[in-house]
PDB file of N, CA and C in Angstrom:
ATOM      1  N   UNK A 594     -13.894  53.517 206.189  1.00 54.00           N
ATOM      2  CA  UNK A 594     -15.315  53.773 206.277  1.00 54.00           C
ATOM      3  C   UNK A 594     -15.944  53.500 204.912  1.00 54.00           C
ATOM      4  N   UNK A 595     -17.053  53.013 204.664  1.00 59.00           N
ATOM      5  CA  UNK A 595     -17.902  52.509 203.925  1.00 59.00           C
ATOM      6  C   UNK A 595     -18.950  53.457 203.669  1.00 59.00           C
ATOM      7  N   UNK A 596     -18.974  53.901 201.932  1.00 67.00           N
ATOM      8  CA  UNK A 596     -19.572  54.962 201.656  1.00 67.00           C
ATOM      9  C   UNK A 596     -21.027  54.217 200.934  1.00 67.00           C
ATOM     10  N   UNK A 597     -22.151  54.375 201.346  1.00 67.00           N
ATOM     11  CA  UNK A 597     -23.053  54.022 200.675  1.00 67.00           C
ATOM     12  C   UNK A 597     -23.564  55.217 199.512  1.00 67.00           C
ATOM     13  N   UNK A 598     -24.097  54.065 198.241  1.00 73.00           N
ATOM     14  CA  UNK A 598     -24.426  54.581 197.267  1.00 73.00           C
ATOM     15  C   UNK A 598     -25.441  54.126 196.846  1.00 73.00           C
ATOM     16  N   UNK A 599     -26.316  54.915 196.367  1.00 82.00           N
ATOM     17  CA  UNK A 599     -28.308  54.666 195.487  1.00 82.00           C
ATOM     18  C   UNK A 599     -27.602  54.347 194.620  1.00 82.00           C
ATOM     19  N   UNK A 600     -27.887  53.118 194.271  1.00 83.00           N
ATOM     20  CA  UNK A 600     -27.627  52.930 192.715  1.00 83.00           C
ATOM     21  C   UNK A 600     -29.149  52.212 191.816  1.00 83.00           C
ATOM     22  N   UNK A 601     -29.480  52.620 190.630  1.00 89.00           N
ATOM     23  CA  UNK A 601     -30.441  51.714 190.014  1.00 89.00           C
ATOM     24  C   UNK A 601     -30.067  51.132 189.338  1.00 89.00           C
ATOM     25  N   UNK A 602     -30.469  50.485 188.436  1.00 90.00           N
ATOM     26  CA  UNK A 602     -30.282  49.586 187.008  1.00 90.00           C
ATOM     27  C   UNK A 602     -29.821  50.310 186.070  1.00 90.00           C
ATOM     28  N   UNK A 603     -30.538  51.816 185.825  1.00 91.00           N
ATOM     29  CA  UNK A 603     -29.302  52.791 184.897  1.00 91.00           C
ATOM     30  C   UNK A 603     -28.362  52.963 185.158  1.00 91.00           C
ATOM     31  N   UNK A 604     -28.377  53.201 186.317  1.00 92.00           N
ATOM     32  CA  UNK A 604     -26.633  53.996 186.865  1.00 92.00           C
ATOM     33  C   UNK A 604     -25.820  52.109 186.333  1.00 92.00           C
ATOM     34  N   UNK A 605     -26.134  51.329 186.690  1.00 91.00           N
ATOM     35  CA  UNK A 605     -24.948  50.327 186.524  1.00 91.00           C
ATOM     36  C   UNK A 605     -24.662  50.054 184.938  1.00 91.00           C
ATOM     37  N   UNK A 606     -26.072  49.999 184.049  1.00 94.00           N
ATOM     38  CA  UNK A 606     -25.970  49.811 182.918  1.00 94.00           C
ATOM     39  C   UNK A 606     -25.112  50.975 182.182  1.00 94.00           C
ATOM     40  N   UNK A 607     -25.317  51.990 182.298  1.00 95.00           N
ATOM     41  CA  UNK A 607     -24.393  53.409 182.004  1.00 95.00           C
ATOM     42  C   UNK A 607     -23.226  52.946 182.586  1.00 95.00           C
ATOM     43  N   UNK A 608     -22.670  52.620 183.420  1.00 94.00           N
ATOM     44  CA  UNK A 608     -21.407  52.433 184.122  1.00 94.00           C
ATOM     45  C   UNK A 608     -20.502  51.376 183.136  1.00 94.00           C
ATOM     46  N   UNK A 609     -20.990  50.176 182.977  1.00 94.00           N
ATOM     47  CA  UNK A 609     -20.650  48.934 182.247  1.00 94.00           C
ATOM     48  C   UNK A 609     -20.128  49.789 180.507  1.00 94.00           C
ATOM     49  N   UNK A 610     -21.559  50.376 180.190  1.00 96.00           N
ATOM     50  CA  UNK A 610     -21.530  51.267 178.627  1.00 96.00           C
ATOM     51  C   UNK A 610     -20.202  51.870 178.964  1.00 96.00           C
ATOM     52  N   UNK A 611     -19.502  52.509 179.678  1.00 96.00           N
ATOM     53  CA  UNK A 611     -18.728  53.783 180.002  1.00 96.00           C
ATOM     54  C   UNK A 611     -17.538  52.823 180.260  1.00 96.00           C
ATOM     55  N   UNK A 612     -17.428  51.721 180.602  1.00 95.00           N
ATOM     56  CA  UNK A 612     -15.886  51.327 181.015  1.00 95.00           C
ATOM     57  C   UNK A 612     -15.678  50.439 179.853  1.00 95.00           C
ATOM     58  N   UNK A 613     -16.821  49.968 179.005  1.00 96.00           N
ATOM     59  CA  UNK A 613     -16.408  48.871 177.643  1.00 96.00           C
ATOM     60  C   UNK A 613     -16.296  50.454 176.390  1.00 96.00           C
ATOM     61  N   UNK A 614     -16.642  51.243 176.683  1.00 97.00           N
ATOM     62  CA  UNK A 614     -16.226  52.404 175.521  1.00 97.00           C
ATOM     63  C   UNK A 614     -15.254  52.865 176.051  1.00 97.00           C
ATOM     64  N   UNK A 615     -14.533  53.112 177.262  1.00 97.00           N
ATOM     65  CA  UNK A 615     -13.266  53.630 177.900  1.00 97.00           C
ATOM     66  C   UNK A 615     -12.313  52.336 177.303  1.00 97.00           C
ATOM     67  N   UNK A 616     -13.031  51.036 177.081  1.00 97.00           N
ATOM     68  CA  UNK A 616     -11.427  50.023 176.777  1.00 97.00           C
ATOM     69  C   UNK A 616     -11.447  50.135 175.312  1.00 97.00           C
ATOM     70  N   UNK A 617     -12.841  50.363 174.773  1.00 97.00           N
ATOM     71  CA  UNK A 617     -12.596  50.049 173.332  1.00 97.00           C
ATOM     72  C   UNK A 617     -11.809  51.279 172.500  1.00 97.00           C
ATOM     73  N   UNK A 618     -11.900  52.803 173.176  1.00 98.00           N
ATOM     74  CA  UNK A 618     -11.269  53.808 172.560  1.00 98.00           C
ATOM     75  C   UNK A 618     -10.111  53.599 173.092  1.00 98.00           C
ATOM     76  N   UNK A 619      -9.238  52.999 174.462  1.00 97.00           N
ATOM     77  CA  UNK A 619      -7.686  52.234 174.775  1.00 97.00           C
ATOM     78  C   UNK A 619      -7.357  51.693 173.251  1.00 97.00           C
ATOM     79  N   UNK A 620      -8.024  50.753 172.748  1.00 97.00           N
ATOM     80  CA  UNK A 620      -7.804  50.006 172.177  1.00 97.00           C
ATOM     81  C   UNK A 620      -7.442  49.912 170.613  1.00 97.00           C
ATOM     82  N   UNK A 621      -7.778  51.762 170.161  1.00 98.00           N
ATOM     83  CA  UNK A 621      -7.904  52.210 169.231  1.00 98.00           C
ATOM     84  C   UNK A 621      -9.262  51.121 168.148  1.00 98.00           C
ATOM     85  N   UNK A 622     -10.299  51.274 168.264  1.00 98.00           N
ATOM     86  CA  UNK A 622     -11.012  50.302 167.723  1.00 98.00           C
ATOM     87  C   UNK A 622     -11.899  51.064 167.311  1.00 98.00           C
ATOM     88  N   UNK A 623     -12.806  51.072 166.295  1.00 98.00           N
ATOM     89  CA  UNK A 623     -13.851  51.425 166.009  1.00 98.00           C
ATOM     90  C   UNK A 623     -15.529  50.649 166.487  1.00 98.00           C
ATOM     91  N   UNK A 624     -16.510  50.978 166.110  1.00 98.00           N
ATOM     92  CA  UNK A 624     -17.294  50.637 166.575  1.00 98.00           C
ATOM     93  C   UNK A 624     -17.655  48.991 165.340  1.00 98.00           C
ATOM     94  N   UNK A 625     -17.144  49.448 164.075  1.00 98.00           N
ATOM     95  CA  UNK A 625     -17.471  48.283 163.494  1.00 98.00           C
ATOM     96  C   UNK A 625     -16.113  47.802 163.885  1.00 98.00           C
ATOM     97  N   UNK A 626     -14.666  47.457 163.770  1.00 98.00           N
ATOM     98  CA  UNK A 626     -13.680  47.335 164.116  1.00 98.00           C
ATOM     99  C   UNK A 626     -14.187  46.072 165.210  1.00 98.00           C
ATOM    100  N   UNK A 627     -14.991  46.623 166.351  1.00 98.00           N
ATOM    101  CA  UNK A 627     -15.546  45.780 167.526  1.00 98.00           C
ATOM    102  C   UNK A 627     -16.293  45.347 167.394  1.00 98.00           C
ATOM    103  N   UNK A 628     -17.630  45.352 166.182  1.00 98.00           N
ATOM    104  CA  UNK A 628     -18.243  44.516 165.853  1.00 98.00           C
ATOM    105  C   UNK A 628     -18.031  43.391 165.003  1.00 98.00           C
ATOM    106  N   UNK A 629     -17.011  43.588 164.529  1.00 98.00           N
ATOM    107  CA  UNK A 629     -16.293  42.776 163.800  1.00 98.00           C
ATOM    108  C   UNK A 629     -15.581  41.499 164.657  1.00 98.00           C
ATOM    109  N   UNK A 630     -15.184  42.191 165.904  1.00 97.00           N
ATOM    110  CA  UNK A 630     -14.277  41.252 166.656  1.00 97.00           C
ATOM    111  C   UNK A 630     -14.852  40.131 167.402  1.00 97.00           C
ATOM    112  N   UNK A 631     -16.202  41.086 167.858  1.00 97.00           N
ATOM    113  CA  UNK A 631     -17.369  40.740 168.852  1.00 97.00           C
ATOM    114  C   UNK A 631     -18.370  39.628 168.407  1.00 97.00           C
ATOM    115  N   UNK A 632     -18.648  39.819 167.185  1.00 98.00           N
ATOM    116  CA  UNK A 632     -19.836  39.863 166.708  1.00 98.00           C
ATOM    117  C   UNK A 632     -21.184  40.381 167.162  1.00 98.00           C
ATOM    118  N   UNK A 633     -20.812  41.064 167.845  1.00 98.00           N
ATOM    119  CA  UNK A 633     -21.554  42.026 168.538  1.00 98.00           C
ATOM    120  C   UNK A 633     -22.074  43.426 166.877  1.00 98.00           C
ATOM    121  N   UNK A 634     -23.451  43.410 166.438  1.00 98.00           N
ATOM    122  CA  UNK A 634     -23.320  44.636 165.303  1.00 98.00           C
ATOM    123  C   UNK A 634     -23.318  45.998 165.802  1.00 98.00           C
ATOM    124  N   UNK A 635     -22.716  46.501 164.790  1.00 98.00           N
ATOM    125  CA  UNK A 635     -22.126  48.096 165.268  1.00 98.00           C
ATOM    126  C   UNK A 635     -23.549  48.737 166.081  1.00 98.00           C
ATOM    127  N   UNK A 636     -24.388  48.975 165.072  1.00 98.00           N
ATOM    128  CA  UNK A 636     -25.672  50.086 165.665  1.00 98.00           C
ATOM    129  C   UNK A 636     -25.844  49.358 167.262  1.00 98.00           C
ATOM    130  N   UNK A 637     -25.877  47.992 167.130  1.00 98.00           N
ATOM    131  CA  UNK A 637     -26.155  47.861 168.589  1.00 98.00           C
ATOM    132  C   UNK A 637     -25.132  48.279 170.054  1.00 98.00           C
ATOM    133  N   UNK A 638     -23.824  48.517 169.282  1.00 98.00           N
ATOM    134  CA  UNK A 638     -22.754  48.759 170.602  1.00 98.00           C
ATOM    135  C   UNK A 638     -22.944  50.363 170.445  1.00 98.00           C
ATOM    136  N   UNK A 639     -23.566  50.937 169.536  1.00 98.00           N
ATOM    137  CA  UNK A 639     -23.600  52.743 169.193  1.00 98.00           C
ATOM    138  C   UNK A 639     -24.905  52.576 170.696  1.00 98.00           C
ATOM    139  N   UNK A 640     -26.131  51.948 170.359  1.00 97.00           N
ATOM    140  CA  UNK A 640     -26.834  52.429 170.961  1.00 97.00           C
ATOM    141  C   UNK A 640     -26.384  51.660 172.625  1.00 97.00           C
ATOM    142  N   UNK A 641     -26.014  50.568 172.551  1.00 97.00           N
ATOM    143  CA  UNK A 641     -24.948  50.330 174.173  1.00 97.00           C
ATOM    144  C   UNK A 641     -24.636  51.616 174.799  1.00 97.00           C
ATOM    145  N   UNK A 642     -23.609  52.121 174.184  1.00 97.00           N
ATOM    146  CA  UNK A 642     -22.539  53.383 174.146  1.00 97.00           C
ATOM    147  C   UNK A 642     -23.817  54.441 174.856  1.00 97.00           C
ATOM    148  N   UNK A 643     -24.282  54.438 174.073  1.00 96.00           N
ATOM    149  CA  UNK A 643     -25.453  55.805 174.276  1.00 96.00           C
ATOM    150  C   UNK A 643     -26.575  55.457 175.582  1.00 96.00           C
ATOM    151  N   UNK A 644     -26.919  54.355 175.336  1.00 94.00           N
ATOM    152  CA  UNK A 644     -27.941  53.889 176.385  1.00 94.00           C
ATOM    153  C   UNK A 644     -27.650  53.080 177.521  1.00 94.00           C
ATOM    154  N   UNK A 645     -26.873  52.730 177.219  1.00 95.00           N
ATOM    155  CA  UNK A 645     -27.136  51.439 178.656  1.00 95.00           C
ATOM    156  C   UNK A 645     -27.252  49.964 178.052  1.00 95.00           C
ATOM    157  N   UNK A 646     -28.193  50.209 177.097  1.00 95.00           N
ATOM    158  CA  UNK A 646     -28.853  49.105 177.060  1.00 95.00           C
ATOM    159  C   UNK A 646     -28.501  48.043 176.019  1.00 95.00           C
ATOM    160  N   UNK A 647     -28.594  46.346 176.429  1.00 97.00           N
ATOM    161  CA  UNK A 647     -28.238  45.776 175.842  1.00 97.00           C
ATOM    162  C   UNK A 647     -28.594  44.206 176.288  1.00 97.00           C
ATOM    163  N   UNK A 648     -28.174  42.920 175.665  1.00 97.00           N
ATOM    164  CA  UNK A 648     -28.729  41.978 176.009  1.00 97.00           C
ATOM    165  C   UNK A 648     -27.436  41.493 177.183  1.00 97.00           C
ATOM    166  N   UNK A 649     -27.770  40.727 177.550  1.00 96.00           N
ATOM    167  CA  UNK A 649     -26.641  40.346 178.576  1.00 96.00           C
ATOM    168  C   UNK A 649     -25.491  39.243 177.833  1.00 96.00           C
ATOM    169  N   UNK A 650     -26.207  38.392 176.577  1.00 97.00           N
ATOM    170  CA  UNK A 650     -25.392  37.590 175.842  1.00 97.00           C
ATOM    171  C   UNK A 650     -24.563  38.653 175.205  1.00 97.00           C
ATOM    172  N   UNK A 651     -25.014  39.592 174.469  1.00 98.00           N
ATOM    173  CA  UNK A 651     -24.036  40.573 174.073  1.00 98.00           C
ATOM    174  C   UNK A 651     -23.050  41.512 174.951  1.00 98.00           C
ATOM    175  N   UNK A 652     -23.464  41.651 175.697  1.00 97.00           N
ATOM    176  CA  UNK A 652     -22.447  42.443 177.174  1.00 97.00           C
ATOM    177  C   UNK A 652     -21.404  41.547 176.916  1.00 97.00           C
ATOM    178  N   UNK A 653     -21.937  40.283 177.434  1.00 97.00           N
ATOM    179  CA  UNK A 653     -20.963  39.171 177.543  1.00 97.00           C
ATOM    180  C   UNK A 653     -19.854  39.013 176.421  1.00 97.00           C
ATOM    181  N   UNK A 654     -20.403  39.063 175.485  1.00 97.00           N
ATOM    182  CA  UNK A 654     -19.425  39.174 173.571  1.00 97.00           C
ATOM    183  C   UNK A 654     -18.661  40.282 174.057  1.00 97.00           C
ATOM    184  N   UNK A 655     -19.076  41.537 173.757  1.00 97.00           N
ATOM    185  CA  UNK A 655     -18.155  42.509 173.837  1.00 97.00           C
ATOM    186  C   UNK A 655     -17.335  42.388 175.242  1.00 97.00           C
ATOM    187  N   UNK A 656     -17.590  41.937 176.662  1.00 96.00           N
ATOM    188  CA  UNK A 656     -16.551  42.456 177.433  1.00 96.00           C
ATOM    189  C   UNK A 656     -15.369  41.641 177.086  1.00 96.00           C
ATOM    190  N   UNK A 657     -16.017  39.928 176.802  1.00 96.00           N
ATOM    191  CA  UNK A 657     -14.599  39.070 176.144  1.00 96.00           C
ATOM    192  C   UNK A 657     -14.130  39.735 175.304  1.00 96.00           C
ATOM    193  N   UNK A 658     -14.657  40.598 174.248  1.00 97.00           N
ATOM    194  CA  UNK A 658     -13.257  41.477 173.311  1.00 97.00           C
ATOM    195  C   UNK A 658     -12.726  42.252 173.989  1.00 97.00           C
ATOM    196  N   UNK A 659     -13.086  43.285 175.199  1.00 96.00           N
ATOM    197  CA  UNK A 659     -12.463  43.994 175.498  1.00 96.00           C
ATOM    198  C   UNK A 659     -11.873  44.356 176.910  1.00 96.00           C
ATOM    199  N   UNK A 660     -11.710  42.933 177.613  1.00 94.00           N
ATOM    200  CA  UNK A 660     -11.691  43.023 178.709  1.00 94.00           C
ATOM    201  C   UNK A 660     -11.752  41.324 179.377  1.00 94.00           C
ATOM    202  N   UNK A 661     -11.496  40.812 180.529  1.00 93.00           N
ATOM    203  CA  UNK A 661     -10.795  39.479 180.558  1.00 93.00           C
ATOM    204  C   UNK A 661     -12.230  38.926 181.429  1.00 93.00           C
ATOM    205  N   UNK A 662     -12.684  38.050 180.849  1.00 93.00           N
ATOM    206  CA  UNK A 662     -14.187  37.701 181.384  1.00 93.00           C
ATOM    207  C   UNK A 662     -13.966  36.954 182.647  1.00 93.00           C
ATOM    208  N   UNK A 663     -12.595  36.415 183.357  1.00 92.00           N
ATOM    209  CA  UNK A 663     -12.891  36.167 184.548  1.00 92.00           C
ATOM    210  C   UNK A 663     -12.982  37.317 185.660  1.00 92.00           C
ATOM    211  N   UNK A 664     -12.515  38.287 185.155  1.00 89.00           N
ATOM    212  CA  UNK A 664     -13.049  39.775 185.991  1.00 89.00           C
ATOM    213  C   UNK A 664     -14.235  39.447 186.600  1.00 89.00           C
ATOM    214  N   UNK A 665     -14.902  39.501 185.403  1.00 88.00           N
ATOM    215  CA  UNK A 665     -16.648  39.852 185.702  1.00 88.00           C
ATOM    216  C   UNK A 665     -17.108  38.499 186.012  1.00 88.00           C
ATOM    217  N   UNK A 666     -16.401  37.235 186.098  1.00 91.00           N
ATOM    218  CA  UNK A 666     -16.616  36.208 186.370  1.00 91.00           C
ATOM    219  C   UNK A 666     -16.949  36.302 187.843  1.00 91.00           C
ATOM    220  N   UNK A 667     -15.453  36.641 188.531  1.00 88.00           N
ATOM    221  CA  UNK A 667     -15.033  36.629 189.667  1.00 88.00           C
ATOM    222  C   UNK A 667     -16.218  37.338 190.643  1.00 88.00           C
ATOM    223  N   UNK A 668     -17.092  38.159 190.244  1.00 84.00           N
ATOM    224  CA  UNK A 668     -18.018  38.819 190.649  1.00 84.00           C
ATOM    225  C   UNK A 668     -19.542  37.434 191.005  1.00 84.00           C
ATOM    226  N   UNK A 669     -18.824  37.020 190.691  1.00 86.00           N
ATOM    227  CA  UNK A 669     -20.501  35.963 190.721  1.00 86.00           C
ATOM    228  C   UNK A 669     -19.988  35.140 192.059  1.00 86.00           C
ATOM    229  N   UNK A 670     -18.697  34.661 192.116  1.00 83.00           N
ATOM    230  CA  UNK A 670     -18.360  34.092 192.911  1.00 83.00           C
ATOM    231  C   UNK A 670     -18.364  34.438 194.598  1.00 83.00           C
ATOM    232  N   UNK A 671     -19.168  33.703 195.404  1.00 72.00           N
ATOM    233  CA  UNK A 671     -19.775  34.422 196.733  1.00 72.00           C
ATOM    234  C   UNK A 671     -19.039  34.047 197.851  1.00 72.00           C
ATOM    235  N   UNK A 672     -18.035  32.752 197.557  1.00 67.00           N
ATOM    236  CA  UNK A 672     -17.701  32.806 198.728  1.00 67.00           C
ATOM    237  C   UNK A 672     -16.462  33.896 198.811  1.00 67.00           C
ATOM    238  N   UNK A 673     -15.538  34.270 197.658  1.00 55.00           N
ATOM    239  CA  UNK A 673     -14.408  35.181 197.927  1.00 55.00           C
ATOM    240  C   UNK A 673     -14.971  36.321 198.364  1.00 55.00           C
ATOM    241  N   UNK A 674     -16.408  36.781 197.800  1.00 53.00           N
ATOM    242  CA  UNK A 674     -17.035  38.216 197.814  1.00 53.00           C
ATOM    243  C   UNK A 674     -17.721  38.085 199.932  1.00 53.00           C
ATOM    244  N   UNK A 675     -18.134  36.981 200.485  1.00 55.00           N
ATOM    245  CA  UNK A 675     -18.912  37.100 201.698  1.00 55.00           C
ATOM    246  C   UNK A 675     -17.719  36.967 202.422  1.00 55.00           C
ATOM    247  N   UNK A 676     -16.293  36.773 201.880  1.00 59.00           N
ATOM    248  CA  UNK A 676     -15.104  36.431 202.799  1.00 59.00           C
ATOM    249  C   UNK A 676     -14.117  37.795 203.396  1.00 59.00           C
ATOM    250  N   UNK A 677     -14.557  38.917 202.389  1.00 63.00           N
ATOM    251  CA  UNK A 677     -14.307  40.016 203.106  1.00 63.00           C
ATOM    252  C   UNK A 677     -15.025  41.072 204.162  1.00 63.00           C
ATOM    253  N   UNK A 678     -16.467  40.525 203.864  1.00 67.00           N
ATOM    254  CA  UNK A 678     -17.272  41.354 204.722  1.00 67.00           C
ATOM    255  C   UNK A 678     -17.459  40.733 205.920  1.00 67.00           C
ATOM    256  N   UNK A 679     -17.438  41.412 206.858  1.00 68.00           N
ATOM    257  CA  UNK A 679     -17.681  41.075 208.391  1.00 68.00           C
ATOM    258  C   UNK A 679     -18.497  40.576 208.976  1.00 68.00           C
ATOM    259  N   UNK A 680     -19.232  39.669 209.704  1.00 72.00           N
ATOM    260  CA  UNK A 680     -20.766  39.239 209.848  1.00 72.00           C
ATOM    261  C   UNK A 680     -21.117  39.816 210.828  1.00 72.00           C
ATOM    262  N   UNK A 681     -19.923  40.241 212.233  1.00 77.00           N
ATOM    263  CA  UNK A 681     -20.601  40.778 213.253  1.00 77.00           C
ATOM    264  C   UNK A 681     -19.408  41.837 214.001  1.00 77.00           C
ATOM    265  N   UNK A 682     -19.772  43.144 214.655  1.00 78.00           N
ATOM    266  CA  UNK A 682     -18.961  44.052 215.015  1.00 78.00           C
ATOM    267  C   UNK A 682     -17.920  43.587 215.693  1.00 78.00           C
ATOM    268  N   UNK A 683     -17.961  42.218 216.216  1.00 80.00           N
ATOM    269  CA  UNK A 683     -16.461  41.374 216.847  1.00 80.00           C
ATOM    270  C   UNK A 683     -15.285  41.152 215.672  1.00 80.00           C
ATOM    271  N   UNK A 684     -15.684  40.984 214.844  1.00 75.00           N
ATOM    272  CA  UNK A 684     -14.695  40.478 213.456  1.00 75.00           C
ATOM    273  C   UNK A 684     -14.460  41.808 212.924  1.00 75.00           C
ATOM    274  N   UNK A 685     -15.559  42.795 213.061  1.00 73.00           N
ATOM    275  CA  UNK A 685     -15.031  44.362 212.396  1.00 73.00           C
ATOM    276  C   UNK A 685     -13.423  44.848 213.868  1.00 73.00           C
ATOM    277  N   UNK A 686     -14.013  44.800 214.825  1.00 78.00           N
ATOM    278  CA  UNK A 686     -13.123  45.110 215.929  1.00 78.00           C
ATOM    279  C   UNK A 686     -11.995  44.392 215.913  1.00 78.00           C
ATOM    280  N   UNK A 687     -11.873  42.887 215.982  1.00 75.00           N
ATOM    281  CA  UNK A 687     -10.849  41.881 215.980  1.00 75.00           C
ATOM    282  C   UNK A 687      -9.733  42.112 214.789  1.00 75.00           C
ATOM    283  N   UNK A 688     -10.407  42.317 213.468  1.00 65.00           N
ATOM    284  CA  UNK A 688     -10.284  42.076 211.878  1.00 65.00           C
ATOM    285  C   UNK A 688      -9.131  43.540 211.522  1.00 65.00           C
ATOM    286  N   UNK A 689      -9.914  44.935 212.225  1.00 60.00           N
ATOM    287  CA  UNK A 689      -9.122  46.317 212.140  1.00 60.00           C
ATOM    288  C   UNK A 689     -10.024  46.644 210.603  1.00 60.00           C
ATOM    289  N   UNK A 690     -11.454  46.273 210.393  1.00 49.00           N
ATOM    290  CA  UNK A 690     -12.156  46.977 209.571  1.00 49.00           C
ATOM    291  C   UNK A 690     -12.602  48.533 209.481  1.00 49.00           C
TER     292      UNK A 690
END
């Protein structure tokens, strides 16, 4: 069963902040440490960390330091993503969704 969720633009931007500071403290790294790596500058991954907020070229910098960019690649890609969902209750029934 399929749980729906409200999500806005904070909740995802907080989410992204929360799993690139969950790899970068894995990683034993500091915030300049990762700005260093990134070129991403520190105050800006502090206020990432804290806010959400950030440019998307920089998202992009830091997740390549800390995390494998065809991940988040793979997310753009529509036909693997429309190939699991069902189009009509025959394929949910047929399928065992």
């Amino acid at each position: 069963m399929h749980r729906f969720l409200l999500l806005d633009d904070t909740d995802v931007q907080q989410a992204f902040a929360a799993h690139l500071r969950r790899l970068r403290e894995q990683a034993k790294l500091s915030r300049v440490a990762l700005a260093e790596r990134s070129g991403v500058p520190a105050p800006t991954i502090k206020k990432f960390e804290l806010t959400g907020q950030i440019s998307f070229r920089q998202l992009l910098l830091l997740w390549q330091s800390l995390d494998d960019l065809a991940r988040l690649y793979a997310l753009t890609q529509e036909d693997a993503f429309n190939a699991k969902i069902p189009s009509s209750i025959d394929e949910v029934l047929k399928d065992g969704f």
